[in-house]
Structures are given as structure tokens and as C-alpha cells.
PDB file of C-alpha atoms and ligand atoms in Angstrom:
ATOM      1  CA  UNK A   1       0.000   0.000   0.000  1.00 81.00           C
ATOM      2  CA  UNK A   2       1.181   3.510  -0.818  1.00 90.00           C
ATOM      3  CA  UNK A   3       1.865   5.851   1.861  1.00 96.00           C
ATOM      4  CA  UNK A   4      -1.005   8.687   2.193  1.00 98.00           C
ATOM      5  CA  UNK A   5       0.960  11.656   3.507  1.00 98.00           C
ATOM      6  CA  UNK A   6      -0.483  15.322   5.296  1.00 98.00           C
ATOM      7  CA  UNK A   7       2.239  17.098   6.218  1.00 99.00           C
ATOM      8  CA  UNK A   8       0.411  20.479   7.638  1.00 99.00           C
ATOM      9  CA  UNK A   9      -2.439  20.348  10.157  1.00 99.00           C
ATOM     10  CA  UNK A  10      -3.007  22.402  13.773  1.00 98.00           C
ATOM     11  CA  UNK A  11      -3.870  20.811  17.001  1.00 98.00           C
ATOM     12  CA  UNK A  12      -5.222  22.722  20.571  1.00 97.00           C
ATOM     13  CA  UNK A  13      -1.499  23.407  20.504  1.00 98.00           C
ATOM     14  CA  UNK A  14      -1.996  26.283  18.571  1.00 98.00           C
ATOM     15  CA  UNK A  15      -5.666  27.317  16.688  1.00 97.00           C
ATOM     16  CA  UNK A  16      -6.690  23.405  15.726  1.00 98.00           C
ATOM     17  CA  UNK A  17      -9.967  22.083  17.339  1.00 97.00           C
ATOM     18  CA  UNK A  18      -8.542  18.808  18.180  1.00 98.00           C
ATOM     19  CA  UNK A  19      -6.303  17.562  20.743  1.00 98.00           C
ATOM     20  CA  UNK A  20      -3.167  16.126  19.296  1.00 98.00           C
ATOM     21  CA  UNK A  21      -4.747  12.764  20.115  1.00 98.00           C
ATOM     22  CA  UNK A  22      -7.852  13.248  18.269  1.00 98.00           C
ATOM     23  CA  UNK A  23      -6.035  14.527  15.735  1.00 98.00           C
ATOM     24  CA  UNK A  24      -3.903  11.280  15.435  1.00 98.00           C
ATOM     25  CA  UNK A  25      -6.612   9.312  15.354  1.00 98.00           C
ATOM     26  CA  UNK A  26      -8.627  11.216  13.180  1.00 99.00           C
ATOM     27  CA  UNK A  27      -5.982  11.616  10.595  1.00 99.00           C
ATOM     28  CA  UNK A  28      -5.692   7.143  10.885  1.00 98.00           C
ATOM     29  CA  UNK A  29      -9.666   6.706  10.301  1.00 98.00           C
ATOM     30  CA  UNK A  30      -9.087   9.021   7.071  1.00 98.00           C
ATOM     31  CA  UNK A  31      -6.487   7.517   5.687  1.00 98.00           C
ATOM     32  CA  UNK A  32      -3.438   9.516   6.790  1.00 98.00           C
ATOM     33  CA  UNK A  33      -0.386   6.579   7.214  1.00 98.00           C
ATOM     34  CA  UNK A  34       2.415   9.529   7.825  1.00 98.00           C
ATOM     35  CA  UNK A  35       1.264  12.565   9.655  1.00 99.00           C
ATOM     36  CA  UNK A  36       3.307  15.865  10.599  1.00 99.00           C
ATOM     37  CA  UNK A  37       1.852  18.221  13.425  1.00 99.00           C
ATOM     38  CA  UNK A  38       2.357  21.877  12.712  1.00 99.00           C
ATOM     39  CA  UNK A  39       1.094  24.027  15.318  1.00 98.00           C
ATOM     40  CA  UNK A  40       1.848  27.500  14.978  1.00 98.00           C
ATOM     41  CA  UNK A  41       4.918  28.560  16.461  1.00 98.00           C
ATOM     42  CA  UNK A  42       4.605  25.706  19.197  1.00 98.00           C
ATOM     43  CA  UNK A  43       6.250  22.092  19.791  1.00 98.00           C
ATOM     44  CA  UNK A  44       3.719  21.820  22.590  1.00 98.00           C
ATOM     45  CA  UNK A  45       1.304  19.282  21.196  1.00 98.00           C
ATOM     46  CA  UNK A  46       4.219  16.915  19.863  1.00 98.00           C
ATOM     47  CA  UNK A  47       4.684  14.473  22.669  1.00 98.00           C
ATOM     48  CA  UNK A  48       1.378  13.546  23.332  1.00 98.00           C
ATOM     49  CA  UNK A  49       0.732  13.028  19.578  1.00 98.00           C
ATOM     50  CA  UNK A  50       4.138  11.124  19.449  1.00 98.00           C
ATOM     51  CA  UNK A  51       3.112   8.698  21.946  1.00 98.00           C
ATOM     52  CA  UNK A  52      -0.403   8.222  20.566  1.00 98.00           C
ATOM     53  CA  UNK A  53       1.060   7.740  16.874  1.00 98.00           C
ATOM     54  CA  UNK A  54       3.094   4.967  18.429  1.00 98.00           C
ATOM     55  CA  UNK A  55       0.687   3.306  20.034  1.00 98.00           C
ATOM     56  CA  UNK A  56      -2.479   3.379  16.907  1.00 98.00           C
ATOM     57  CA  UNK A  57       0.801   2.359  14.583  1.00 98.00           C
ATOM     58  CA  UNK A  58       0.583   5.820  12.498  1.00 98.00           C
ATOM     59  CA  UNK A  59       3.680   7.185  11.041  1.00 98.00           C
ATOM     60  CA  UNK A  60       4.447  10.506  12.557  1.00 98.00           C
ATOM     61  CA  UNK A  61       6.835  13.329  11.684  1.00 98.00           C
ATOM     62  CA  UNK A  62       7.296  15.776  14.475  1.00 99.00           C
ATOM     63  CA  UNK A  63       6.947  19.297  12.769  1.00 99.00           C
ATOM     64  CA  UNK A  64       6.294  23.251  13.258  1.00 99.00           C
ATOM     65  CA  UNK A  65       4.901  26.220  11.549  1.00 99.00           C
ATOM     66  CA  UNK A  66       6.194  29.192  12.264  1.00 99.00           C
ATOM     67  CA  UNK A  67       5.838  33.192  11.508  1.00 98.00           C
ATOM     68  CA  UNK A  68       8.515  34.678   9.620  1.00 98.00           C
ATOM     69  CA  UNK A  69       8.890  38.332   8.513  1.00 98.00           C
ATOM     70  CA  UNK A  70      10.399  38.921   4.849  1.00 98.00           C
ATOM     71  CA  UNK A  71      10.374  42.487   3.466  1.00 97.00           C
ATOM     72  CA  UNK A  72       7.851  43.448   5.897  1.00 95.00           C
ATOM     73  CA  UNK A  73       5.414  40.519   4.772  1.00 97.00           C
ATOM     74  CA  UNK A  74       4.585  37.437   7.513  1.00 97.00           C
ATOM     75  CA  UNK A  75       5.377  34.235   5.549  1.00 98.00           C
ATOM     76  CA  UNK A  76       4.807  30.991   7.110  1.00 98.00           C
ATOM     77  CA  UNK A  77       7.430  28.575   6.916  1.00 99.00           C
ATOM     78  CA  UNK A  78       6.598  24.502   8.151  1.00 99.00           C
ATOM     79  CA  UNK A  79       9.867  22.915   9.615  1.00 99.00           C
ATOM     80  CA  UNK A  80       9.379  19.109   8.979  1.00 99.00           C
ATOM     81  CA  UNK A  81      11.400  16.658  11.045  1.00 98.00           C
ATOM     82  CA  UNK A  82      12.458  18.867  13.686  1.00 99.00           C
ATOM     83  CA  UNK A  83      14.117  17.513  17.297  1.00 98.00           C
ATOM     84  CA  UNK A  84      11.540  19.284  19.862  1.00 98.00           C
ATOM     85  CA  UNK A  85      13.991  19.321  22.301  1.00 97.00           C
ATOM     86  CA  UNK A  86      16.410  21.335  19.926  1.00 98.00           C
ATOM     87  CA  UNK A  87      17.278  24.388  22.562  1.00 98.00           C
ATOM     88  CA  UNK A  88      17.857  26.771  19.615  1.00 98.00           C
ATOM     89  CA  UNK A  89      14.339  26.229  18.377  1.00 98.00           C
ATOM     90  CA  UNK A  90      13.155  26.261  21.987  1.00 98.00           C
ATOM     91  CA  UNK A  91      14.745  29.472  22.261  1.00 98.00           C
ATOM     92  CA  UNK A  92      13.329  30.787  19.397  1.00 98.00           C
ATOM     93  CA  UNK A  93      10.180  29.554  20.228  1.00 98.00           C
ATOM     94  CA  UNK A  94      10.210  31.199  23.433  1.00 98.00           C
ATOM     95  CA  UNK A  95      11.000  34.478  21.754  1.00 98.00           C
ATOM     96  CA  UNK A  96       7.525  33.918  18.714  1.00 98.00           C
ATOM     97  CA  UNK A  97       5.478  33.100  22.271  1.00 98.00           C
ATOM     98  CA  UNK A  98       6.263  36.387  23.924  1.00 98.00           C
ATOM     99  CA  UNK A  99       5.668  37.968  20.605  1.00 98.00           C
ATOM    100  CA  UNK A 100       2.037  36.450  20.312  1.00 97.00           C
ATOM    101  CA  UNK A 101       1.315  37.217  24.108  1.00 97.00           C
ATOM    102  CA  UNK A 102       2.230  40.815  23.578  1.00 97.00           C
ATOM    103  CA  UNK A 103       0.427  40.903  20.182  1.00 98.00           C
ATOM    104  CA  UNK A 104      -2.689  39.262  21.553  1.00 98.00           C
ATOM    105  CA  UNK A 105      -3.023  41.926  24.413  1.00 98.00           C
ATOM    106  CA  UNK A 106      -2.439  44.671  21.759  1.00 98.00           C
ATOM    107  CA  UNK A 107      -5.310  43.238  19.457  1.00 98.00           C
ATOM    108  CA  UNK A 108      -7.637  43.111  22.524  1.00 98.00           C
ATOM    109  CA  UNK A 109      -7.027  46.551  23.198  1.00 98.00           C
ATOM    110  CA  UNK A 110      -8.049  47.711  19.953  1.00 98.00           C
ATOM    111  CA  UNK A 111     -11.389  45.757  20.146  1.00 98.00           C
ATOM    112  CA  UNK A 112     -11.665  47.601  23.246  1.00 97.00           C
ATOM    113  CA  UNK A 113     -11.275  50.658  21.619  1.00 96.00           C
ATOM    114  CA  UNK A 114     -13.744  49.267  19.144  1.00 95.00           C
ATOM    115  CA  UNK A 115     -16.665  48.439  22.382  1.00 96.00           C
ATOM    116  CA  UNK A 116     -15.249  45.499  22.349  1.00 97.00           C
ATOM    117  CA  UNK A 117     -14.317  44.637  26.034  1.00 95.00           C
ATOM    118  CA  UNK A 118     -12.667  41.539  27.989  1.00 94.00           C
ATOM    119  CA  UNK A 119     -11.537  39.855  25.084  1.00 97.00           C
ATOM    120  CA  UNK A 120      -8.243  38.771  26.386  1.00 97.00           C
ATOM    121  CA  UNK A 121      -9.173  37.347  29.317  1.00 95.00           C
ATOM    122  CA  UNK A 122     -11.964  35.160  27.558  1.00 95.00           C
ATOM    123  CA  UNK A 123      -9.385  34.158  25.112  1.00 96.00           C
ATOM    124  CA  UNK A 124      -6.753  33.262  27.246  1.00 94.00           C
ATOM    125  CA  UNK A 125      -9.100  30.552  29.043  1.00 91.00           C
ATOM    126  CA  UNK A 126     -10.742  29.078  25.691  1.00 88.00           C
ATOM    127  CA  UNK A 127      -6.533  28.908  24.568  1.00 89.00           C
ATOM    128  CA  UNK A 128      -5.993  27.292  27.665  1.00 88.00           C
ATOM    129  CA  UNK A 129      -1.940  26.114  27.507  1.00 88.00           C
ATOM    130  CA  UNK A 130      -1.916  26.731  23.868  1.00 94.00           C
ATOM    131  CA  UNK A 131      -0.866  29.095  21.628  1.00 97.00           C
ATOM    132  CA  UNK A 132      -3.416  32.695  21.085  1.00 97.00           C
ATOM    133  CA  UNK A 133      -3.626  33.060  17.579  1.00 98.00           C
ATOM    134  CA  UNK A 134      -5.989  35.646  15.498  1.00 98.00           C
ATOM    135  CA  UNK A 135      -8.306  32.717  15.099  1.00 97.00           C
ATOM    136  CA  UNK A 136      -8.871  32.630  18.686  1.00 97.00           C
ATOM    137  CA  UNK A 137      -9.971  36.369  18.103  1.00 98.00           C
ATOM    138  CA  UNK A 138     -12.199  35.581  15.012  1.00 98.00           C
ATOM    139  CA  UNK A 139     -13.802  32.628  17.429  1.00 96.00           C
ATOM    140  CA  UNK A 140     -14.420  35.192  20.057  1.00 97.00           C
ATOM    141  CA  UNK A 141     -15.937  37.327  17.263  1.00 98.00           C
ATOM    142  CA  UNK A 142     -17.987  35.351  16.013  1.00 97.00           C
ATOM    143  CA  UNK A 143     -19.330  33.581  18.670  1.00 96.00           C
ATOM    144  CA  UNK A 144     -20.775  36.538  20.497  1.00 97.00           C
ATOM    145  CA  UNK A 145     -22.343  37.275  17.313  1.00 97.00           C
ATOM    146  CA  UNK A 146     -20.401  40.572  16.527  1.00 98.00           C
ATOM    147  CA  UNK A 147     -19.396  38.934  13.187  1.00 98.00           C
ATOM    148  CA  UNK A 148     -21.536  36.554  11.232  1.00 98.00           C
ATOM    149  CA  UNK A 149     -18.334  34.277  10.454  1.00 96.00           C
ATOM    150  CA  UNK A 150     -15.100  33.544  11.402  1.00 94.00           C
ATOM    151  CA  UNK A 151     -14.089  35.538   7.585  1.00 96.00           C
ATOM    152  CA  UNK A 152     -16.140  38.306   8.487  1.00 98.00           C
ATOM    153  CA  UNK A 153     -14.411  38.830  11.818  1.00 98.00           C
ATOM    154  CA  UNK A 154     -10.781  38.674   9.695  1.00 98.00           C
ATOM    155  CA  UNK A 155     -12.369  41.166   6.619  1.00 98.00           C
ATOM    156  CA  UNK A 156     -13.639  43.672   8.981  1.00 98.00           C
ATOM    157  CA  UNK A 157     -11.264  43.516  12.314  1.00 98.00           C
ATOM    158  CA  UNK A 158      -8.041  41.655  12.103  1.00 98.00           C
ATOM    159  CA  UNK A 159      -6.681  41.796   8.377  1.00 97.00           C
ATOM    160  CA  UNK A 160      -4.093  44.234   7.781  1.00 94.00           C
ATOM    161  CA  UNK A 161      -5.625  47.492   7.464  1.00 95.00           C
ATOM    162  CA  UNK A 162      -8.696  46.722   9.785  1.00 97.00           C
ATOM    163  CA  UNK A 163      -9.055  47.988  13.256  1.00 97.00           C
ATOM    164  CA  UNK A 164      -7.938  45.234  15.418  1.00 98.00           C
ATOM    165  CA  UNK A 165      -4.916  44.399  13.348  1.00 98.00           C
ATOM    166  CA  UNK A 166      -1.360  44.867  15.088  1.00 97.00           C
ATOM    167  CA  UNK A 167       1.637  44.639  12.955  1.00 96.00           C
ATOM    168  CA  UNK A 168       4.041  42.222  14.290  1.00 96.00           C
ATOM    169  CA  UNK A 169       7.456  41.799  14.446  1.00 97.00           C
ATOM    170  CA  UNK A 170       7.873  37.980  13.544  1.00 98.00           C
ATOM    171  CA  UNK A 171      11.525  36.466  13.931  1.00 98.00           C
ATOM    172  CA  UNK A 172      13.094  36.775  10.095  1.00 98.00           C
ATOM    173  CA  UNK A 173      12.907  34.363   7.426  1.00 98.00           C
ATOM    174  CA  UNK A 174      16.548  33.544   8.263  1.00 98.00           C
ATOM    175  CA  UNK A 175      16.302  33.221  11.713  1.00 98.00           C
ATOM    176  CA  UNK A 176      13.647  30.554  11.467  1.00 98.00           C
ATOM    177  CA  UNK A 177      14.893  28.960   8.773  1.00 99.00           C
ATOM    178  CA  UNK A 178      18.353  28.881  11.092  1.00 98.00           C
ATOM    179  CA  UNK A 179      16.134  27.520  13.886  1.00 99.00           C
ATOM    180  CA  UNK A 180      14.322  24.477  12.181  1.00 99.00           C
ATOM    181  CA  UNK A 181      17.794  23.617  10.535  1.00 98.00           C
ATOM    182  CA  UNK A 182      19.376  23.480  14.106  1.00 98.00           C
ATOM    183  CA  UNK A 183      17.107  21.015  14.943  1.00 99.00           C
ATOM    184  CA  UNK A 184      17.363  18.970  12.091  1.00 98.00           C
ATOM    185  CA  UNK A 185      14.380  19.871  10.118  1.00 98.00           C
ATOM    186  CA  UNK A 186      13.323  20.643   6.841  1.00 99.00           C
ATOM    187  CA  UNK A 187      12.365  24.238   6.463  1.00 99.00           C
ATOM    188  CA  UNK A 188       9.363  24.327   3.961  1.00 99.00           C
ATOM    189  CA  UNK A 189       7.540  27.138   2.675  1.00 99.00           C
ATOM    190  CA  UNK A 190       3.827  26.860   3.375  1.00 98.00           C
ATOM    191  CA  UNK A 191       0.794  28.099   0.989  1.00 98.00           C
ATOM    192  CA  UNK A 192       2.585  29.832  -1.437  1.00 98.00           C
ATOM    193  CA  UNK A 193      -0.634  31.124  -3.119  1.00 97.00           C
ATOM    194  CA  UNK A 194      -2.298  32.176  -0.217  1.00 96.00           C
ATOM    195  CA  UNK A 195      -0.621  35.485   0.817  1.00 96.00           C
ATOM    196  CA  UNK A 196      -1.724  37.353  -2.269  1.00 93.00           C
ATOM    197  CA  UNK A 197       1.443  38.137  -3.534  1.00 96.00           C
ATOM    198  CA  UNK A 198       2.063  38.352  -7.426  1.00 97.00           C
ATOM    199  CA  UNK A 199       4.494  35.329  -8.490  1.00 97.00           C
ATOM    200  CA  UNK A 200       7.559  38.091  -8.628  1.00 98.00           C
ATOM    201  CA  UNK A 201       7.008  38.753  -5.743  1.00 98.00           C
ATOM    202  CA  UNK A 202       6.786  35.169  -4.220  1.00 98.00           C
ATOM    203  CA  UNK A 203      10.079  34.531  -6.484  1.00 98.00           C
ATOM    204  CA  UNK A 204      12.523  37.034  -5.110  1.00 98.00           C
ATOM    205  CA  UNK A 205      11.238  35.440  -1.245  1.00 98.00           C
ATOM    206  CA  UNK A 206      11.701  31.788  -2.399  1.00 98.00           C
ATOM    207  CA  UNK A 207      15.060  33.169  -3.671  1.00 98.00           C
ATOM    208  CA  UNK A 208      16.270  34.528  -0.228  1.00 98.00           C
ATOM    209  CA  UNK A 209      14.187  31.399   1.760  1.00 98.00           C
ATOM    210  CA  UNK A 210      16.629  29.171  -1.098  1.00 98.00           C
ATOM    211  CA  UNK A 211      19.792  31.067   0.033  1.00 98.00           C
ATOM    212  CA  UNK A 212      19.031  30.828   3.733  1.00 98.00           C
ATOM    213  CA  UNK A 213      18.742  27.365   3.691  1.00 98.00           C
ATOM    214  CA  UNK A 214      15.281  26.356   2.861  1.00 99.00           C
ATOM    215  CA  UNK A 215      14.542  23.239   1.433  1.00 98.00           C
ATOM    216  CA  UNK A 216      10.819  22.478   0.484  1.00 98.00           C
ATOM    217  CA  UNK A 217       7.490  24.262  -0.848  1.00 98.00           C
ATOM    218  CA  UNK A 218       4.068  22.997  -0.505  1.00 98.00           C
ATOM    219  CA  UNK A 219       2.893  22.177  -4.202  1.00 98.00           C
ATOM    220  CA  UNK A 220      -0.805  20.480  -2.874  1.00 98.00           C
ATOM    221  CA  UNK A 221      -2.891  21.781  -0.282  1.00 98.00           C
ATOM    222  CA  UNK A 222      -6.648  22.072   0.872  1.00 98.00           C
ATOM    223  CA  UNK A 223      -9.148  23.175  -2.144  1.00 96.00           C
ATOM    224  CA  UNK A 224      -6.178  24.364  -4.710  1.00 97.00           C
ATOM    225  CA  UNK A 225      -7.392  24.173  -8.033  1.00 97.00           C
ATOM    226  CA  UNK A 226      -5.199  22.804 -11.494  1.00 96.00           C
ATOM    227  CA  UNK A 227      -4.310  26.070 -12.618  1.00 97.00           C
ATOM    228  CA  UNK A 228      -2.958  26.660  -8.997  1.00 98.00           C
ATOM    229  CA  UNK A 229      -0.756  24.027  -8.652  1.00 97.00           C
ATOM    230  CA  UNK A 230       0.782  24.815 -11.972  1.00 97.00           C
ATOM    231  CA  UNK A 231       1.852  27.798 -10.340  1.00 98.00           C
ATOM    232  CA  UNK A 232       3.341  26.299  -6.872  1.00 98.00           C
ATOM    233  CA  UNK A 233       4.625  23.332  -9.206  1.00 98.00           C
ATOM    234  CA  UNK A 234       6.626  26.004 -11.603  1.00 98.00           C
ATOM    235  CA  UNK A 235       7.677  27.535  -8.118  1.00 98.00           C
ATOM    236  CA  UNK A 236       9.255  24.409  -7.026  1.00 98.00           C
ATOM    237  CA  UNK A 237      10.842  23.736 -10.072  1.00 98.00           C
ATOM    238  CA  UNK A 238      12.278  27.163 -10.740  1.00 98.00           C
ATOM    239  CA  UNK A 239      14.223  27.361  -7.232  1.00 98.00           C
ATOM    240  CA  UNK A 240      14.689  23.472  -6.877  1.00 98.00           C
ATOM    241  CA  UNK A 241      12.892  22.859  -3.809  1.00 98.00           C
ATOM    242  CA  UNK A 242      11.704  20.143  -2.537  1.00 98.00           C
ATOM    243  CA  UNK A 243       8.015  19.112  -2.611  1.00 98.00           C
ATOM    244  CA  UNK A 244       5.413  19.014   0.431  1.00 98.00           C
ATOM    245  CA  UNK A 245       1.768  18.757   0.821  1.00 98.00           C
ATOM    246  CA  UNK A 246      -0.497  18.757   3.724  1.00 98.00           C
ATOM    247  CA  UNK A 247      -4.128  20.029   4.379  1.00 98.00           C
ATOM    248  CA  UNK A 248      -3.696  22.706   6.703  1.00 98.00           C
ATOM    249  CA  UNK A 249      -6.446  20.919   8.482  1.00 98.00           C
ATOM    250  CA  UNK A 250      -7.770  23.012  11.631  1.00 98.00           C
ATOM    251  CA  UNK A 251     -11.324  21.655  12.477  1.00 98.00           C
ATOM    252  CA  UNK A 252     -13.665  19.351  11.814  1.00 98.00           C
ATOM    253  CA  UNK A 253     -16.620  22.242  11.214  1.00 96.00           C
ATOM    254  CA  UNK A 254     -14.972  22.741   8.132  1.00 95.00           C
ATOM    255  CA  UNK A 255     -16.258  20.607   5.256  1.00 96.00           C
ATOM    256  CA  UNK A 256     -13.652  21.677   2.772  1.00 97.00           C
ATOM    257  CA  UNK A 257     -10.757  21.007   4.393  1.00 98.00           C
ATOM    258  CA  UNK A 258      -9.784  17.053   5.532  1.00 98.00           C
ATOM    259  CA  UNK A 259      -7.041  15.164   6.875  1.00 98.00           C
ATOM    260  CA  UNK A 260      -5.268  13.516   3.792  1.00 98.00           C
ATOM    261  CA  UNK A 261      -7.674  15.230   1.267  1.00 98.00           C
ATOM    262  CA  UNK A 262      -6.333  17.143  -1.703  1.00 97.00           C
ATOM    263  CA  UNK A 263      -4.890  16.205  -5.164  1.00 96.00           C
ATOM    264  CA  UNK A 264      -1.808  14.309  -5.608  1.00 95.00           C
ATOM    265  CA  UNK A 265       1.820  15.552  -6.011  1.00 95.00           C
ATOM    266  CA  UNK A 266       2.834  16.164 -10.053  1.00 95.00           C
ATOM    267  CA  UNK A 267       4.891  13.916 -10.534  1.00 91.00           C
ATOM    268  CA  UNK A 268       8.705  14.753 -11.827  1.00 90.00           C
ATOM    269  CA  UNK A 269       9.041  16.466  -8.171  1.00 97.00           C
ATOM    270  CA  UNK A 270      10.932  15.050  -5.666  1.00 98.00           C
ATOM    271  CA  UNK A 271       9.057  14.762  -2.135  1.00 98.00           C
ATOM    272  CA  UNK A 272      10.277  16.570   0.458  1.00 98.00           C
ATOM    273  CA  UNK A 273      10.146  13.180   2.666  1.00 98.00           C
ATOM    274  CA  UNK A 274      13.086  12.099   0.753  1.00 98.00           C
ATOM    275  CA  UNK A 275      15.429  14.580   3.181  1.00 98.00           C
ATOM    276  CA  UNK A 276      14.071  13.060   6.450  1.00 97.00           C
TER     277      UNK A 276
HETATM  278  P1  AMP B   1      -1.901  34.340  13.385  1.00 57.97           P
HETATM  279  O1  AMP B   1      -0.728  33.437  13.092  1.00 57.97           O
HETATM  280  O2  AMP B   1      -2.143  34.505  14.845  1.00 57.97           O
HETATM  281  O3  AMP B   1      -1.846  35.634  12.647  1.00 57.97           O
HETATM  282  O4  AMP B   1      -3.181  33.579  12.900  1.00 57.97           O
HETATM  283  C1  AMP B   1      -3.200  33.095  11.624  1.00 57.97           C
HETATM  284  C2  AMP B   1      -4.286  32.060  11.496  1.00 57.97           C
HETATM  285  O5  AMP B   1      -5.537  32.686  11.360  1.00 57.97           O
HETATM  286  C3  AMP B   1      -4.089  31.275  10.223  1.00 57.97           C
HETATM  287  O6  AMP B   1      -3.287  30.163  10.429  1.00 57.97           O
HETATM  288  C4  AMP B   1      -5.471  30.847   9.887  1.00 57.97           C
HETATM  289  O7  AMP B   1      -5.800  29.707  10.624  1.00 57.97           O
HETATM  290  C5  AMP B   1      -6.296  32.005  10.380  1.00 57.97           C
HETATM  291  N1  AMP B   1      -6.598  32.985   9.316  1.00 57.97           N
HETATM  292  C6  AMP B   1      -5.790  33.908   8.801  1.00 57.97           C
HETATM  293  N2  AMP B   1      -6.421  34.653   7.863  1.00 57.97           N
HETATM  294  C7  AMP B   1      -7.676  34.176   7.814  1.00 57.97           C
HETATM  295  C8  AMP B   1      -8.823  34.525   7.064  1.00 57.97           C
HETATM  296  N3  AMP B   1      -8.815  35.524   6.180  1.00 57.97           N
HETATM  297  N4  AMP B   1      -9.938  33.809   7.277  1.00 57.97           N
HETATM  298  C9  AMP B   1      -9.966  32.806   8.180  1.00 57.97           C
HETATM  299  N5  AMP B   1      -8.917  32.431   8.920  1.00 57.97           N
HETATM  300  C10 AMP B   1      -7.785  33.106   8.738  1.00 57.97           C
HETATM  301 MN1   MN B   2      -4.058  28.545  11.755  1.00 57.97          MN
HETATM  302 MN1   MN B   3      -0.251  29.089   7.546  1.00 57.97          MN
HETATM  303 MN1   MN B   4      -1.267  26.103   9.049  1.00 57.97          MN
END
């Protein structure tokens, strides 16, 4: 049997639904053999899905996804096959946490300013030990009806340019690439379509991610159509990367987006699981 491979997907770690557990099994029952965990800037749900990969017999690659600032733009780069216990990731990790903590208090202030009062502390007890990310806002949002959805709550409050949005000083594109690399990962660049950026654009920063050390680009994700992946394919091509796919899978609610579900790699590329 062919291995069936999602190599993106969030946990209560970070903004996922699921506890890395459920997510383990979850990604089993949908026929997911080799699964990486990529909570945003956190390691924190990697043990516990570790152990439970081990003991349902799933494959599982211990991985990351982390915010990196290039030329003022947040890019999000997936380190695949990292050592959790790596201190100069856990040092950088402790640096993206303070970052989010500070950012998270910043974006409930503006909400304030907006009428929009005790957001943080609600947030910080639905986050629990995980990481606050703007979903966690767009949740709050939404579900005390402020917004009609959780895109609503990101077009009219916490997208660049809207009231609640803080810009943030992420650790650079080197610096995390440097970080997943010093733990022995893969540094792969996530999404490459979906930071509406024009392809020379997303060229000149898959030059500079190439030059610092990055290895991979995701070619296949969640609802990307043909004439997409043409484009991520040509990417990966042009700067010789390596090829990933995952679903970015965050929650079950969502219909269009599955464990293990999108199209196949093109073939001619060379999968990114071939470096771990
Ligand atoms: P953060 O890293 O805290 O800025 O949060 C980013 C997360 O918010 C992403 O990983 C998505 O899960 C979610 N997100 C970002 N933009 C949108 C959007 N326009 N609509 C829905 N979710 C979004
Ligand atoms: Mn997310
Ligand atoms: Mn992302
Ligand atoms: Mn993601």
C-alpha cells in the first residue's frame, strides 16, 4: 500500500480544534499513514501526539509552523522533522510566544477601543496552555455574534488594514529557517498562493528562503485548483525545492478542508520526505 501523507495540520497546541490525540486518530480513520503536526509557532502538542502515533501504529513526523517576517510581509514557513527538544528552536520559540502574548493583548485593546471589552481574558481561558492566535480572536468574534463568520471577523477587524490588526514583528525568514535547521528539520515554505502576492514577488522570497537554507514548498494543499498548482509546481521547479503537501487541516466544522484530502503531487518532483 502507498503511503497517504499530510504534512500540515493544527492541534489545541496552537488554533486546531482537536487535541493532538484526536487529531492522530482522526488523521488514521481518514487515511493519513504519515502525519506531521504543525502548530503554529509551538512544539507543545508533539509528545502527546508522538506517543499516541506509536501506540495506533501511524507514522508521525514531528513538525512546526512558524511566523517569519520577509520584506515586511509574515510568511509561514513549516519545519518538517524537527528535534523538539532542539534548545535553539526552543529558544526561538520562546522568543515567537512572547511575541504572540504581547500581540494578543495589543489586538484586545483595539477591540476595546472598538466596544469590544474583555476579550483577552476570555481568550486566554478558551486557549488554555496553547498558543493565542488571530483565530482565537475571530472565534471570540464570532461567537458573540459581533461577526456573522469567522471571515467576516478577519475582513472587517483583524486583516491588515482593519481595526484590530497589530503589525508584528515575527523572527526573520533567516532566523527561522536557522532555527528548524538546528534542529534537524526541513524548512518548507507553506501556501505559497495564499498570501496574495504576485508570483515576482513570491520569487525574489523563495530566492532569499533558497539562500538561507530552505529546502521544500508545498505544491498540494486544501481546495487548490489545477491552474494553482501549476503555479506552486513552476515555483518548485524554478528554485529546486523540494516538494510538500499537507491540508492545513484546523477543524472538523470545516467541510472543505480534511485530513489527507487534496490532489496528488505532479509527478517529476521530488518529495520533500526524501530529506528526512
Ligand atoms: P496568526 O498566526 O495569529 O496571525 O493567525 C493566523 C491564522 O488565522 C491562520 O493560520 C489561519 O488559521 C487564520 N486565518 C488567517 N487569515 C484568515 C482569514 N482571512 N480567514 C480565516 N482564517 C484566517
Ligand atoms: Mn491557523
Ligand atoms: Mn499558515
Ligand atoms: Mn497552518
Amino acid at each position: 500500500m502507498p503511503e497517504v501523507y499530510d504534512l500540515h495540520c493544527h492541534s489545541t497546541a496552537s488554533d486546531g480544534a482537536l487535541s493532538p490525540s484526536e487529531l492522530v486518530q482522526r488523521a488514521q480513520s481518514k487515511g493519513v499513514t504519515k502525519l506531521a503536526l504543525t502548530d503554529h509557532d509551538t512544539t507543545a502538542g508533539l509528545a502527546e501526539a508522538t506517543q499516541v502515533a506509536r501506540q495506533i501504529g501511524l507514522g508521525f513526523i514531528p513538525g512546526i509552523e512558524l511566523s517569519a517576517l520577509y520584506a515586511n510581509q509574515c510568511l509561514h514557513i513549516v519545519g518538517l522533522n524537527i528535534d523538539p527538544l532542539n534548545p535553539i528552536l526552543l529558544d526561538g520559540i520562546a522568543k515567537q510566544h512572547a511575541i504572540r502574548e504581547l500581540r494578543a493583548r495589543k489586538i484586545a485593546d483595539k477591540l476595546q477601543k472598538k466596544g469590544i471589552a474583555g476579550v483577552y481574558e476570555a481568550i486566554c481561558e478558551k486557549s488554555g496552555e496553547g498558543e493565542i492566535t488571530r483565530s482565537h480572536f475571530a472565534d471570540f468574534l464570532f461567537q458573540h455574534g459581533f461577526v456573522s463568520s469567522q471571515q467576516e471577523a478577519f475582513d472587517r477587524y483583524l486583516s491588515k488594514g482593519k481595526p484590530a490588526y497589530v503589525p508584528t514583528q515575527w523572527a526573520t525568514l533567516e532566523e527561522v529557517i536557522h532555527w528548524i535547521k538546528a534542529a534537524g528539520g526541513v524548512a518548507v515554505m507553506a501556501h505559497p498562493l495564499r498570501y496574495n502576492l504576485s508570483q515576482k514577488w513570491m520569487n525574489q522570497a523563495l530566492a532569499a528562503f533558497k539562500t538561507a537554507g530552505g529546502q521544500g514548498i508545498e505544491v498540494v494543499t486544501s481546495r487548490i485548483s489545477v491552474d494553482e498548482i501549476r503555479v506552486s509546481l513552476q515555483f518548485c521547479q524554478r528554485h529546486q525545492l523540494h516538494a510538500s503537501m499537507g491540508s492545513d487541516f484546523h477543524t472538523p466544522d470545516n467541510q472543505w478542508v480534511e485530513l489527507g484530502r487534496f490532489p496528488t503531487l505532479p509527478i517529476n518532483l521530488i518529495p520533500v520526505w526524501e530529506l528526512f
